Short mmCIF file of C-alpha atoms and ligand atoms in Angstrom, two decimals:
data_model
loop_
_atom_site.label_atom_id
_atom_site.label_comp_id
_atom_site.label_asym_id
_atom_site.label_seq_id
_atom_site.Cartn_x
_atom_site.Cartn_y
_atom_site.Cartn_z
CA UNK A 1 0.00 0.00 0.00
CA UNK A 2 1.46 3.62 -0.97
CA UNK A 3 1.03 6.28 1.41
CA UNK A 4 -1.05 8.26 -0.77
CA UNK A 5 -3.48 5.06 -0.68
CA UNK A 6 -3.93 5.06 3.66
CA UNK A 7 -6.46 7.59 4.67
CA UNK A 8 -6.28 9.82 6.96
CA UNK A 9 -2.04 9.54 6.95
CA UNK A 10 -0.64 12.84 6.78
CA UNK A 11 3.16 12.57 6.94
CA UNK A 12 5.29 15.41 5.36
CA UNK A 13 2.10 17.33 4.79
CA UNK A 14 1.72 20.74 5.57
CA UNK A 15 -1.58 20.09 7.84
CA UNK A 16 1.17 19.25 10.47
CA UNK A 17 1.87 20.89 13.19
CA UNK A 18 5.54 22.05 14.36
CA UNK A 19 7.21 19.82 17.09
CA UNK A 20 7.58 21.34 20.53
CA UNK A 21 11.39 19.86 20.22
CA UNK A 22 13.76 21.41 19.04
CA UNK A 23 16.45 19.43 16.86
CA UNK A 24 19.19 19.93 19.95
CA UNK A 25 16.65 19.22 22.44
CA UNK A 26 15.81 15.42 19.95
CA UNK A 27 18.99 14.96 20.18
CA UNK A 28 19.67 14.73 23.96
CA UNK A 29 16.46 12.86 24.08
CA UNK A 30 17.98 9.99 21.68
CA UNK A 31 21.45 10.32 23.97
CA UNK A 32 19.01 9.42 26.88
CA UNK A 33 16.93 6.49 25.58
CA UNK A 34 20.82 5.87 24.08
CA UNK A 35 19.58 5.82 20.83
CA UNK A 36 22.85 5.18 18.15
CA UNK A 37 23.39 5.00 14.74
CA UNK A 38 23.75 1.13 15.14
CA UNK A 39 20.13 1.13 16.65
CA UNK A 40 19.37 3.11 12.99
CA UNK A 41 20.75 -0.10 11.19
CA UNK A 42 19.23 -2.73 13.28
CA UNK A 43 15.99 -1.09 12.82
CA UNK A 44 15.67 -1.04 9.02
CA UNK A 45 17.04 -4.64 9.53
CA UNK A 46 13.96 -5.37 11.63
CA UNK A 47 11.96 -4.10 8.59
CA UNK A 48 13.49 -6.72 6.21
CA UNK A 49 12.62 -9.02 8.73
CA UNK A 50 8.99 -7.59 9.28
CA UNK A 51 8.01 -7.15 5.74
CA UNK A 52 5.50 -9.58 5.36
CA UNK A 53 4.69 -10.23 8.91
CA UNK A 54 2.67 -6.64 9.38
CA UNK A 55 -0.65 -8.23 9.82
CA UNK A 56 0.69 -10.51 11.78
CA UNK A 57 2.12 -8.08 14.01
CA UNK A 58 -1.24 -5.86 14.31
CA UNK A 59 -3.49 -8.64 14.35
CA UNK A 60 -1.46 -9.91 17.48
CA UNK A 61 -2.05 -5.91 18.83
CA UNK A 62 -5.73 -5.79 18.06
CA UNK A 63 -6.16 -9.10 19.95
CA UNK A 64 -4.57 -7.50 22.84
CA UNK A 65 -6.78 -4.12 22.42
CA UNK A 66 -10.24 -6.56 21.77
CA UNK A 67 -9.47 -8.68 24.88
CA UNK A 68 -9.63 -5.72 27.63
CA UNK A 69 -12.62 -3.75 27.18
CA UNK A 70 -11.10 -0.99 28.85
CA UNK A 71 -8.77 -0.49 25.94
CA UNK A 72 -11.51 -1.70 23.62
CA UNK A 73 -13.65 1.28 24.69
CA UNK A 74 -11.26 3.99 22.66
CA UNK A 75 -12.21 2.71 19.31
CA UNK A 76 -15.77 2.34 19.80
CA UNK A 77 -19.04 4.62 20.59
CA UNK A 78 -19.71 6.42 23.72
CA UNK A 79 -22.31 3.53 24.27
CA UNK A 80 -19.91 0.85 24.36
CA UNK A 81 -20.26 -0.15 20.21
CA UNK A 82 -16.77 -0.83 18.21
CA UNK A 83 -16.76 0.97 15.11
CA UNK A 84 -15.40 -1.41 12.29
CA UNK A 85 -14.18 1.37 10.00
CA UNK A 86 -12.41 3.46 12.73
CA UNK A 87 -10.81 0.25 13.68
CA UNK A 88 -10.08 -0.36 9.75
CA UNK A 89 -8.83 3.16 9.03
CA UNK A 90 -6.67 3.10 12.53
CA UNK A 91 -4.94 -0.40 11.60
CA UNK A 92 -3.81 1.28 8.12
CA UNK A 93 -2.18 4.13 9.55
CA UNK A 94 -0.44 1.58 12.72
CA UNK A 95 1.24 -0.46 9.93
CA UNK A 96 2.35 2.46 8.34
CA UNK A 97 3.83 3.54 11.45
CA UNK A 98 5.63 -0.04 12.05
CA UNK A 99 7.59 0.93 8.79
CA UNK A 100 8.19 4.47 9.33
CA UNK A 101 9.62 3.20 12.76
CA UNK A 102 11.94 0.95 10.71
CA UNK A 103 12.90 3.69 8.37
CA UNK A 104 15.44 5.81 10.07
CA UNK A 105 17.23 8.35 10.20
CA UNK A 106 14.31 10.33 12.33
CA UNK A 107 13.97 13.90 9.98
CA UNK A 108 11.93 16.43 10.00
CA UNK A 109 9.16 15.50 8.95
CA UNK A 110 9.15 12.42 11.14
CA UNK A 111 9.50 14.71 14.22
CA UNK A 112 6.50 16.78 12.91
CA UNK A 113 4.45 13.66 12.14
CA UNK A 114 5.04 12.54 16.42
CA UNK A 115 3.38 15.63 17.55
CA UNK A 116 0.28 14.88 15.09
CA UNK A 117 -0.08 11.46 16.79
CA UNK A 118 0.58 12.48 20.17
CA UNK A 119 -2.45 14.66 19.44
CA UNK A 120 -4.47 12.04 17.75
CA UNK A 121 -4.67 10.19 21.20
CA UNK A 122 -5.79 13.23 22.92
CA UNK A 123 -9.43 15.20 23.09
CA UNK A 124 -7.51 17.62 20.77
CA UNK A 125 -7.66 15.60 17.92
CA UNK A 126 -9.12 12.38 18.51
CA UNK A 127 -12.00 10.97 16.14
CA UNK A 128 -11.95 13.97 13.48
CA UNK A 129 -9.30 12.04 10.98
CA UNK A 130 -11.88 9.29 10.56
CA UNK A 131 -14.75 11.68 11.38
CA UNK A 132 -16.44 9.17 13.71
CA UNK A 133 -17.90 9.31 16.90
CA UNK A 134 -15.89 7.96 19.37
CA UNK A 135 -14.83 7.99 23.17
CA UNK A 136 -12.95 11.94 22.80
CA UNK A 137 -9.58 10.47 24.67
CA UNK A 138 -6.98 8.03 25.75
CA UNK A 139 -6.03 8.49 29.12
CA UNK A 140 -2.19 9.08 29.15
CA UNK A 141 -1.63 6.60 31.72
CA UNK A 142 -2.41 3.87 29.62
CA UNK A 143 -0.38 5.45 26.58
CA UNK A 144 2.66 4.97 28.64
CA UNK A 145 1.39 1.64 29.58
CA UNK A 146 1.39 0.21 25.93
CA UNK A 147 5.24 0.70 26.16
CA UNK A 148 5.38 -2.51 27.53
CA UNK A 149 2.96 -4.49 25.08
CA UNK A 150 4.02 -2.69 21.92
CA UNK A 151 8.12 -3.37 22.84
CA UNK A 152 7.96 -7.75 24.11
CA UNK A 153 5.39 -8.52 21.75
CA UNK A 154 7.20 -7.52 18.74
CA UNK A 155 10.07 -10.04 19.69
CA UNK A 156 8.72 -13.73 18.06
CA UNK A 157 8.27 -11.60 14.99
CA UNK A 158 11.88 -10.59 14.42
CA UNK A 159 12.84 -14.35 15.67
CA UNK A 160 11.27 -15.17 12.47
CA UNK A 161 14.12 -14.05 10.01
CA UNK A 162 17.29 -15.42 8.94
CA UNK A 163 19.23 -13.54 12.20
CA UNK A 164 20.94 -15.39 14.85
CA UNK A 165 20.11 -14.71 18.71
CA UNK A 166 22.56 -11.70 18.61
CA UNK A 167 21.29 -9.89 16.07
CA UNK A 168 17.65 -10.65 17.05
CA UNK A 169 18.60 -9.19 20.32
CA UNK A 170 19.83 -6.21 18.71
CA UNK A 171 16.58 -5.20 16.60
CA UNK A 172 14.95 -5.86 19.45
CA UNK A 173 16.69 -3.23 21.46
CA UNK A 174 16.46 -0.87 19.10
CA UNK A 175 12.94 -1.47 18.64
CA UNK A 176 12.42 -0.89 22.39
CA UNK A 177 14.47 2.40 22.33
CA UNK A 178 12.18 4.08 19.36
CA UNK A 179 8.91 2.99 20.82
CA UNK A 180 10.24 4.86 24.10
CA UNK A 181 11.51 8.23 22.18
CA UNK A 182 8.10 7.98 20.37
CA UNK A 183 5.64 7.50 23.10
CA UNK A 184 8.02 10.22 25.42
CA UNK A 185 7.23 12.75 22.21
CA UNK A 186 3.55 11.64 22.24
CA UNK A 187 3.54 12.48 25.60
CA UNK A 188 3.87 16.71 24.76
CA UNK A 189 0.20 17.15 24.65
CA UNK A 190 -0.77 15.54 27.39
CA UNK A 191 1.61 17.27 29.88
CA UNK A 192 1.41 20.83 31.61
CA UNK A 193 2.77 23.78 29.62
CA UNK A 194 6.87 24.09 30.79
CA UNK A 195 6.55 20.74 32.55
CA UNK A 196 7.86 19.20 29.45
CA UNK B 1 20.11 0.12 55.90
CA UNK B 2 16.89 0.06 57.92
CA UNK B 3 14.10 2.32 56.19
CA UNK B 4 14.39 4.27 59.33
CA UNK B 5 18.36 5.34 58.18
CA UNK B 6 17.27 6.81 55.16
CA UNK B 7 17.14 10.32 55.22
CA UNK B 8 13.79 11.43 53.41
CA UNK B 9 12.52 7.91 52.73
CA UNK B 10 8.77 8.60 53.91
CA UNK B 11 7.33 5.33 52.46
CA UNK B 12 4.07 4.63 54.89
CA UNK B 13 3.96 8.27 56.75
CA UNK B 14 1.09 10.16 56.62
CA UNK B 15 2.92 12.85 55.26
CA UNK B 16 2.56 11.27 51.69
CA UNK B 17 -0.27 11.95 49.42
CA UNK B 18 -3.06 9.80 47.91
CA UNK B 19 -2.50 8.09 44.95
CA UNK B 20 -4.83 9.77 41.93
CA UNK B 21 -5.56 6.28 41.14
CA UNK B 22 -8.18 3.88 43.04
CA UNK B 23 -7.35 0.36 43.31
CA UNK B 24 -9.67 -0.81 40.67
CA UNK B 25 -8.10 1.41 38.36
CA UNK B 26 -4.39 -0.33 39.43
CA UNK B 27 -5.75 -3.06 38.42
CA UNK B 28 -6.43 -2.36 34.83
CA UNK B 29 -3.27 -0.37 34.76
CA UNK B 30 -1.47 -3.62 35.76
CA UNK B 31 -3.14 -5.87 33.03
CA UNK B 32 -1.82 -2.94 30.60
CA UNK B 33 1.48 -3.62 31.11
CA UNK B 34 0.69 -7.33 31.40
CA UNK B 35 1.78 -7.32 35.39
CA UNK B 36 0.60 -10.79 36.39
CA UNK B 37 1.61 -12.81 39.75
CA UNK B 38 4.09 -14.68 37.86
CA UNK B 39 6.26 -11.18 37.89
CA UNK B 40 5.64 -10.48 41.58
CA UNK B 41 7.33 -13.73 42.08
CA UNK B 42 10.26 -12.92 39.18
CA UNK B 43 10.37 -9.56 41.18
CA UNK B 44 11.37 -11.53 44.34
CA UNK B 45 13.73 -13.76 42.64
CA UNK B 46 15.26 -10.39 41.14
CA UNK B 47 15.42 -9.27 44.68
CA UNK B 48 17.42 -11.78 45.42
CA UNK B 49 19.90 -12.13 43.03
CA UNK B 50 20.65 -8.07 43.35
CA UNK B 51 21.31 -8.17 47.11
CA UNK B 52 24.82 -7.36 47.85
CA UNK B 53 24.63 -5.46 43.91
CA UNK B 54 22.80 -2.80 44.94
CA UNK B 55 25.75 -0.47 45.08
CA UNK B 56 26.87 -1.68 41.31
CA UNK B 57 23.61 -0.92 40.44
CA UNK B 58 23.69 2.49 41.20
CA UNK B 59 27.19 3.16 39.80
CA UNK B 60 26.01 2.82 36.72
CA UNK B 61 22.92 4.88 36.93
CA UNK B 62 24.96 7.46 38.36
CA UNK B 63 28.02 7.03 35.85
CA UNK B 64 25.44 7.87 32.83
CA UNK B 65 24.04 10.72 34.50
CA UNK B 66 27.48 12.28 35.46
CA UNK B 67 28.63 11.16 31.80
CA UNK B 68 25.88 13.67 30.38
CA UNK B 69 25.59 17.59 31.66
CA UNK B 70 22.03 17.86 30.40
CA UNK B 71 21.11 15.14 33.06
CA UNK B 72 23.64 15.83 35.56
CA UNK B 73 22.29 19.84 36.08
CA UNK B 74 19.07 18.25 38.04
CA UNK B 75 21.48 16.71 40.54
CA UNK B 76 23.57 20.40 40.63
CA UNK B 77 22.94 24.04 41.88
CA UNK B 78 21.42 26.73 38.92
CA UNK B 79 25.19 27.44 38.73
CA UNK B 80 26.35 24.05 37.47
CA UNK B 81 27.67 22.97 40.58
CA UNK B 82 26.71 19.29 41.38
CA UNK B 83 25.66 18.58 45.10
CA UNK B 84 27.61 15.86 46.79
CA UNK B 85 24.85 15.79 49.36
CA UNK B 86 21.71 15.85 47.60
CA UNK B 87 23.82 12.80 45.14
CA UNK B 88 24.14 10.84 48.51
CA UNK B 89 20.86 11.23 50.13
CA UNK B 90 19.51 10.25 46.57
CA UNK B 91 21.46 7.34 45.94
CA UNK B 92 20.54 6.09 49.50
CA UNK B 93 16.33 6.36 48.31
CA UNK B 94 17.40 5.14 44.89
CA UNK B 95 18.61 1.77 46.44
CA UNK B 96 15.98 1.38 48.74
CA UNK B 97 13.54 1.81 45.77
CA UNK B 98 14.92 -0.96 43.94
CA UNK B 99 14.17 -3.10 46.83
CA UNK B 100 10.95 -2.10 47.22
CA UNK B 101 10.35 -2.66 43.46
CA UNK B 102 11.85 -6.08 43.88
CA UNK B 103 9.22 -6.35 47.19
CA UNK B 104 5.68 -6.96 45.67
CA UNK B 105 2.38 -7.03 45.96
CA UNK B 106 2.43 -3.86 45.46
CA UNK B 107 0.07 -2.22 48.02
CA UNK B 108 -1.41 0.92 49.48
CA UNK B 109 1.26 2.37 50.90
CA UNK B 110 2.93 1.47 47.89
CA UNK B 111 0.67 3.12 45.36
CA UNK B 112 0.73 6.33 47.79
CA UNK B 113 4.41 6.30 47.87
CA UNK B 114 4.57 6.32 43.66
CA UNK B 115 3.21 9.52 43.81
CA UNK B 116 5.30 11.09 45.86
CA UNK B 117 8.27 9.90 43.64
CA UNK B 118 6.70 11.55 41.19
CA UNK B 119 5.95 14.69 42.79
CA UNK B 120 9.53 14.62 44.01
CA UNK B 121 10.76 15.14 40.71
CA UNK B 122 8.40 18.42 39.53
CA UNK B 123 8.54 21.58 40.39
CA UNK B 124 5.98 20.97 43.08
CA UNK B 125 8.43 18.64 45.62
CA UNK B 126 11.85 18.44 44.02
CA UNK B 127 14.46 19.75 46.09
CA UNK B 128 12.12 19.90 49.18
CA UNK B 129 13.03 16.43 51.03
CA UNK B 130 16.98 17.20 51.04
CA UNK B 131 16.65 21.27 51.68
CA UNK B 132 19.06 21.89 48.29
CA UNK B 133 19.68 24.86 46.15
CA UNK B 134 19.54 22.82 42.99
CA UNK B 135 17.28 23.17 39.34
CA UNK B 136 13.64 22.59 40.47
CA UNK B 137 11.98 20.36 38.30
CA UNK B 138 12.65 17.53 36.24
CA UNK B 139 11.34 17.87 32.33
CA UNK B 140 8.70 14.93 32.11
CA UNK B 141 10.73 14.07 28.76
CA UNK B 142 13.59 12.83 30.30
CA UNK B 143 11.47 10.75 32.99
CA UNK B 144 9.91 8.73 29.82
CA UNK B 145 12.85 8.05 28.26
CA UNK B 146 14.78 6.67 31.39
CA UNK B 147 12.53 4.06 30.90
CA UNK B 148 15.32 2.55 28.86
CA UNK B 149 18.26 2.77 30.10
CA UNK B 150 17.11 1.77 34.09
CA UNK B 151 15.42 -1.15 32.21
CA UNK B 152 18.29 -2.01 29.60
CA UNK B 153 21.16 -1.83 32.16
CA UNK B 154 19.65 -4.35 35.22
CA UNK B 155 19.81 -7.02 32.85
CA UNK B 156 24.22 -7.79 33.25
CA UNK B 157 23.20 -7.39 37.27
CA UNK B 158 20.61 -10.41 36.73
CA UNK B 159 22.84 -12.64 34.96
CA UNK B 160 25.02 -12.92 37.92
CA UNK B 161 22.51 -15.46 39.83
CA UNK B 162 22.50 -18.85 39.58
CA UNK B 163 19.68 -18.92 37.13
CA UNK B 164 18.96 -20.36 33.74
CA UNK B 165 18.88 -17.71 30.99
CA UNK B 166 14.81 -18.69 30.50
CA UNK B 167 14.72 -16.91 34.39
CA UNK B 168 17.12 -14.53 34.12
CA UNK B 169 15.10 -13.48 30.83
CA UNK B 170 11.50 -13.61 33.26
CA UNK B 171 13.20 -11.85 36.02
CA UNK B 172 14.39 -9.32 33.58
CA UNK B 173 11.09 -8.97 31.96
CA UNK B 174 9.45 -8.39 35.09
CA UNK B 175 11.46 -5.32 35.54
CA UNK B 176 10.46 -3.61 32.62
CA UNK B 177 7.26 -4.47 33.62
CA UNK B 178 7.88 -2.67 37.05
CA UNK B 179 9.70 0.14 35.55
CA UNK B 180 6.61 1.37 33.38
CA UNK B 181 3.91 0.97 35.25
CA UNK B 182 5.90 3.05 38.16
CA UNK B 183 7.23 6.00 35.43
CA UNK B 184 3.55 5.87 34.25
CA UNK B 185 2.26 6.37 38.16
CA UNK B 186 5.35 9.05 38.45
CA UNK B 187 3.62 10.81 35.46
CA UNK B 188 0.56 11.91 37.22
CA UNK B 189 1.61 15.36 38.52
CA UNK B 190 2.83 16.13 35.22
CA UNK B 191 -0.05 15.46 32.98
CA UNK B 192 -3.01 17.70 32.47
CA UNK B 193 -6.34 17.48 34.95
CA UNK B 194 -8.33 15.40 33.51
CA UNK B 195 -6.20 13.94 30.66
CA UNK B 196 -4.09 11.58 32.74
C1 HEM C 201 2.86 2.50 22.73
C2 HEM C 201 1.65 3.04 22.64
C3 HEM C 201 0.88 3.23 21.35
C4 HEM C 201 1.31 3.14 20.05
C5 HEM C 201 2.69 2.75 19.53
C6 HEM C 201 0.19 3.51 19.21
C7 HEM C 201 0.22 3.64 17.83
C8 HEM C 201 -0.74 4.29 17.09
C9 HEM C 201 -0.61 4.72 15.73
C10 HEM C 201 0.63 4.52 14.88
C11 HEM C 201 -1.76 5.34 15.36
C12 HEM C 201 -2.10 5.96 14.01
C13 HEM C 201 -1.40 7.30 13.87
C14 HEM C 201 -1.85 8.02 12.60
O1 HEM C 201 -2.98 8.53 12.57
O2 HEM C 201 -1.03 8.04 11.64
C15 HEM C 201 -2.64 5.30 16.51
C16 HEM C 201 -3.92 5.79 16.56
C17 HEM C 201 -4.81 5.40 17.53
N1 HEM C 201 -4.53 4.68 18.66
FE1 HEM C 201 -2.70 4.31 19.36
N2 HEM C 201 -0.89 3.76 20.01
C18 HEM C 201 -0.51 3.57 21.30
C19 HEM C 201 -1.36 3.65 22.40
C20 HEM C 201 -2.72 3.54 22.29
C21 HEM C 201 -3.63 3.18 23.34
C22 HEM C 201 -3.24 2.85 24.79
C23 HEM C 201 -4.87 3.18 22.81
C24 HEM C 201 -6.14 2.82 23.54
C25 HEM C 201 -6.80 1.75 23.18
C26 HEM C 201 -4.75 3.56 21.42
C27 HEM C 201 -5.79 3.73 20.52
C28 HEM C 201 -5.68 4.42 19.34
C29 HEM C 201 -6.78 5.03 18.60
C30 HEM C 201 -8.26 5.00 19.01
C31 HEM C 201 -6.23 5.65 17.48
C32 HEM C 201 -6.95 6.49 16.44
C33 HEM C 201 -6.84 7.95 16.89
C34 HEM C 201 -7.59 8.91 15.98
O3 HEM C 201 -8.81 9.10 16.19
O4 HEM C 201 -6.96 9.48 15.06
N3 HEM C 201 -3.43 3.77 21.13
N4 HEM C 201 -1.99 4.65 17.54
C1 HEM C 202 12.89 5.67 35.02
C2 HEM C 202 13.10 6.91 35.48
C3 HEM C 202 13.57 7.23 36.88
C4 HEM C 202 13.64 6.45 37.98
C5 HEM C 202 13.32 4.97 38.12
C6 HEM C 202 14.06 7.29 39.08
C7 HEM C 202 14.17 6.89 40.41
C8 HEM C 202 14.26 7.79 41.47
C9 HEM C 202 14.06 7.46 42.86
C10 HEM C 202 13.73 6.07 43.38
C11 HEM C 202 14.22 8.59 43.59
C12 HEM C 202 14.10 8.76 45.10
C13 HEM C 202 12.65 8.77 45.52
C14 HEM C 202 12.50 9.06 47.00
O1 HEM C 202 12.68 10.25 47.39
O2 HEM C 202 12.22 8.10 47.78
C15 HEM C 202 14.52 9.64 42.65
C16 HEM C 202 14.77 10.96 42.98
C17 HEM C 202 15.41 11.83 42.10
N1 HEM C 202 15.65 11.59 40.77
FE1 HEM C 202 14.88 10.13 39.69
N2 HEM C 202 14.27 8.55 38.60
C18 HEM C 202 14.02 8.55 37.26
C19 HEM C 202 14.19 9.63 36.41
C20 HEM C 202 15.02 10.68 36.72
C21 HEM C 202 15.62 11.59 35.78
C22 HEM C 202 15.44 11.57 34.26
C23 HEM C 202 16.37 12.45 36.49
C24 HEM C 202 17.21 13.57 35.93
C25 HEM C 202 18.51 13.54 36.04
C26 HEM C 202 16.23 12.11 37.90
C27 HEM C 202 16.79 12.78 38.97
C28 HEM C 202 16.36 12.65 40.27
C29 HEM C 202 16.55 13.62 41.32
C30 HEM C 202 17.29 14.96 41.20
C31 HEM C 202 15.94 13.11 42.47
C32 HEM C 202 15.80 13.80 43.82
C33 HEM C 202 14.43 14.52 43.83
C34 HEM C 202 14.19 15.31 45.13
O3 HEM C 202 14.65 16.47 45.19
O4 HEM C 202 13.54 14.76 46.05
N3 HEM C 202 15.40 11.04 37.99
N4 HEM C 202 14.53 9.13 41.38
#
């Protein structure tokens, strides 16, 4: 799928707002999660490896979302009803992401694109990309939460190329480091103005 | 050390706050991050293979934040000047906290005392506890991504047990486990009313 066919993704488009970050201030952010240039490589090889296995990987997410109704309740009506094409449209736009995650170096744009999707969880922007009529936000604590489920179950599917334990370990960790520097920039809308 | 040694270690006085977060609401926050009994018991095990590691423990949390100024300021004076005192009252918490992480179920007293860590590092409680002159609040950006590196660097400290890499890889597990659900409790002062 191109980009230009997922809707509702708006990478590199000019709808996007500016990141609070500044590119010194990303910087000492990737020094703390000690995000390296070898973490670069082993992520784009953990999109060799994960080409192919994208449903996979969301369907195993979804499963996690649709077993806990109080995660379940953030993609479906105020009364409690899941909304097939939000869930649809949403599941477009998180494989997309998988990729962009495993397409380093982080630009411009990419930085730009963090602060949309930080807002996209929030009652700033929630529901009006898909225009639907959903709970208005996520909670933050359970944002930070996902961390956890997002980074360990990721590793079976990078077991699953030609990489031996090292290596697998290695995408792995790098994995775990961007899903941190993303969710910490997600975080910006949610937290109190200079508390950042 | 007995708790009572620890200068500022208030875990179970009435001094600290409520939690923001009922128990029922733990509990979902616990199957978010996929905290099940089988960690509590990992968490013990952990417990007991750090005992007597403690102090190499903190060594290298305090080696990376010496190693980089933009972390090191929050342990100095406006001026730049770190604060041998405030370091060593710290340190002497931070140990005692991985014990107690290593000490579940996590009660209570327990979820009280999580948010007074995480006052303790905004502008509302830092520098309070040890009386210091030093910068007053701790961006919530760095808190996030520390996730990482206090995860990523236990793991060397749990090898040196007597355990089979299948528990070392459990215990280890459990600790990430630990670590976010306790940043995501630390987070509460710094999100938005309402949003958290
Ligand atoms: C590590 C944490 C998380 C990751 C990596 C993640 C990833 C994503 C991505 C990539 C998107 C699409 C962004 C775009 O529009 O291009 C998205 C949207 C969404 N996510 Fe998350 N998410 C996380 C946490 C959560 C949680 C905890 C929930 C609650 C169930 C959730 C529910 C949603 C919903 C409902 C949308 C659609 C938002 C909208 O209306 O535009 N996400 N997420
Ligand atoms: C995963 C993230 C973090 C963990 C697990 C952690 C752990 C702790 C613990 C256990 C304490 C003592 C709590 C008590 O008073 O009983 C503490 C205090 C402190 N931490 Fe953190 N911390 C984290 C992030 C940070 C960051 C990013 C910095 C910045 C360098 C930092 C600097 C400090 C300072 C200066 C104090 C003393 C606060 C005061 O004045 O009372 N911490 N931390």
């Amino acid at each position: 799928m191109s980009h230009e066919d997922i809707p509702g993704y708006t990478y590199g488009e000019e709808s996007v707002p500016d990141s609070p970050i500044d590119r010194e201030d990303f910087d000492l952010l990737k020094e703390t999660v000690m995000f390296t240039e070898e973490d670069e490589e082993h992520l784009r090889l953990a999109g060799e490896v994960l080409d192919g296995q994208i449903d996979d990987v969301l369907d195993t997410w979804y499963g996690f979302v649709a077993d806990h109704p109080h995660l379940m309740q953030y993609f479906s009506t105020p009364g409690g009803e899941p909304i097939e094409e939000y869930l649809e449209r949403v599941r477009a736009r998180f494989g997309q992401w998988i990729r962009d995650t495993c397409n380093p170096p982080y630009d411009d744009d990419w930085l730009r694109y963090q602060q949309e999707i930080g807002l996209r969880h929030t009652r700033r922007k929630k529901n009006q990309t898909d225009d639907v009529n959903s709970v208005n936000h996520i909670p933050f604590r359970y944002m930070s939460a996902f961390i956890y489920p997002i980074t360990a179950t990721m590793r079976p599917f990078l077991e699953n190329g030609d990489h031996d334990e090292e290596t697998v370990e290695k995408m792995h960790d790098a994995w775990f480091k961007a899903v941190v520097l993303q969710v910490t920039l997600w975080s910006n809308p949610y937290v109190i103005a200079g508390d950042y």
